[in-house]
Amino acid sequence: MADADLDVVIRQLARQLHAGLMTRAKERRDRFNGLAAKAKGKETGDRFKMMAKATMEQASTAAKRLQMSADNVADSYARAMRLAASTPIPVKAEKAEKKPVKAAKAKKKTKKAK
């Protein structure tokens, strides 16, 4: 993973978080459905079923938002790295001044040789 780009790592971590979140939500849903089955009254059973349904809706919405945020961050990072890689490195003024001086000295040496 040392050579992997960070946008890939971000996406991979988001998938792991998504899977963990949905696993926990399913466990909670199953618990509520189990309580609904054991409930003695119809109203109590319906309330537990409604809680199980709401749990899955909330968890799936949270998972979607998590995935969307991770995708946005990964895309932003990848875009920034592409931009940084394509940006030319500025030349310092001192180096630019030295090069013409060397060229002028070379011309003087060639004139002296003739």
Coordinates of C-alpha atoms in Angstrom, one line a residue:
M1 CA 0.0 0.0 0.0
A2 CA 3.0 2.3 0.2
D3 CA 3.0 2.9 -3.5
A4 CA -0.8 3.2 -3.8
D5 CA -2.3 6.6 -4.5
L6 CA -4.2 8.1 -1.7
D7 CA -7.4 8.4 -3.7
V8 CA -7.5 4.6 -4.0
V9 CA -6.9 4.3 -0.3
I10 CA -9.7 6.7 0.5
R11 CA -12.1 4.8 -1.6
Q12 CA -11.0 1.5 -0.1
L13 CA -11.5 2.8 3.5
A14 CA -15.0 4.1 2.5
R15 CA -16.0 0.7 1.2
Q16 CA -14.8 -0.9 4.5
L17 CA -16.8 1.7 6.5
H18 CA -19.8 1.2 4.3
A19 CA -19.7 -2.6 4.8
G20 CA -19.3 -2.2 8.6
L21 CA -22.1 0.3 8.9
M22 CA -24.5 -1.9 6.9
T23 CA -23.6 -5.0 8.9
R24 CA -24.4 -3.2 12.2
A25 CA -27.6 -1.9 10.8
K26 CA -28.7 -5.4 9.7
E27 CA -27.9 -6.7 13.1
R28 CA -30.0 -4.0 14.7
R29 CA -32.8 -4.6 12.2
D30 CA -32.8 -8.3 13.0
R31 CA -32.9 -7.6 16.7
F32 CA -35.9 -5.4 16.3
N33 CA -37.6 -7.9 14.1
G34 CA -36.9 -10.6 16.8
L35 CA -38.4 -8.3 19.5
A36 CA -41.4 -7.8 17.2
A37 CA -41.9 -11.5 16.9
K38 CA -41.8 -11.9 20.7
A39 CA -44.0 -9.0 21.4
K40 CA -47.3 -9.9 23.1
G41 CA -49.3 -7.0 21.7
K42 CA -50.0 -6.1 18.1
E43 CA -49.1 -2.4 18.7
T44 CA -45.8 -3.3 20.3
G45 CA -44.9 -5.7 17.4
D46 CA -45.8 -3.0 14.8
R47 CA -43.7 -0.5 16.7
F48 CA -40.7 -2.8 16.6
K49 CA -41.2 -3.5 12.9
M50 CA -41.4 0.2 12.2
M51 CA -38.2 0.7 14.2
A52 CA -36.5 -2.0 12.2
K53 CA -37.6 -0.4 8.9
A54 CA -36.5 3.1 10.1
T55 CA -33.1 1.7 11.1
M56 CA -32.4 0.3 7.7
E57 CA -33.6 3.5 6.0
Q58 CA -31.4 5.7 8.2
A59 CA -28.4 3.4 7.8
S60 CA -28.6 3.2 4.1
T61 CA -28.9 7.0 3.8
A62 CA -25.9 7.5 6.1
A63 CA -23.9 4.9 4.0
K64 CA -24.8 6.7 0.8
R65 CA -23.7 10.0 2.2
L66 CA -20.5 8.5 3.5
Q67 CA -19.7 7.0 0.1
M68 CA -20.5 10.2 -1.7
S69 CA -18.2 12.2 0.7
A70 CA -15.4 9.7 0.2
D71 CA -15.8 9.8 -3.6
N72 CA -15.7 13.6 -3.5
V73 CA -12.6 13.7 -1.4
A74 CA -10.8 11.1 -3.5
D75 CA -11.7 12.9 -6.8
S76 CA -10.5 16.2 -5.3
Y77 CA -7.2 14.7 -4.2
A78 CA -6.7 13.0 -7.6
R79 CA -7.5 16.2 -9.4
A80 CA -5.1 18.2 -7.2
M81 CA -2.3 15.7 -7.8
R82 CA -2.8 15.8 -11.6
L83 CA -2.7 19.5 -11.5
A84 CA 0.4 19.6 -9.3
A85 CA 2.1 17.1 -11.7
S86 CA 1.3 19.1 -14.8
T87 CA 2.4 22.5 -13.4
P88 CA 5.8 23.5 -14.6
I89 CA 8.5 24.3 -12.1
P90 CA 9.4 28.0 -12.1
V91 CA 13.0 28.9 -12.9
K92 CA 14.7 31.1 -10.4
A93 CA 15.9 34.5 -11.6
E94 CA 19.6 33.9 -10.6
K95 CA 19.9 30.8 -12.7
A96 CA 18.3 32.6 -15.7
E97 CA 20.9 35.4 -15.4
K98 CA 23.9 33.1 -15.2
K99 CA 23.1 31.2 -18.4
P100 CA 23.4 34.2 -20.8
V101 CA 26.7 35.2 -19.1
K102 CA 28.1 31.8 -19.8
A103 CA 27.0 32.0 -23.4
A104 CA 28.6 35.4 -23.8
K105 CA 31.9 34.0 -22.4
A106 CA 31.8 31.1 -24.8
K107 CA 31.4 33.6 -27.7
K108 CA 34.5 35.6 -26.5
K109 CA 36.6 32.4 -26.3
T110 CA 35.7 31.4 -29.9
K111 CA 36.6 34.9 -31.1
K112 CA 40.0 34.8 -29.4
A113 CA 40.7 31.4 -30.9
K114 CA 40.3 32.7 -34.4

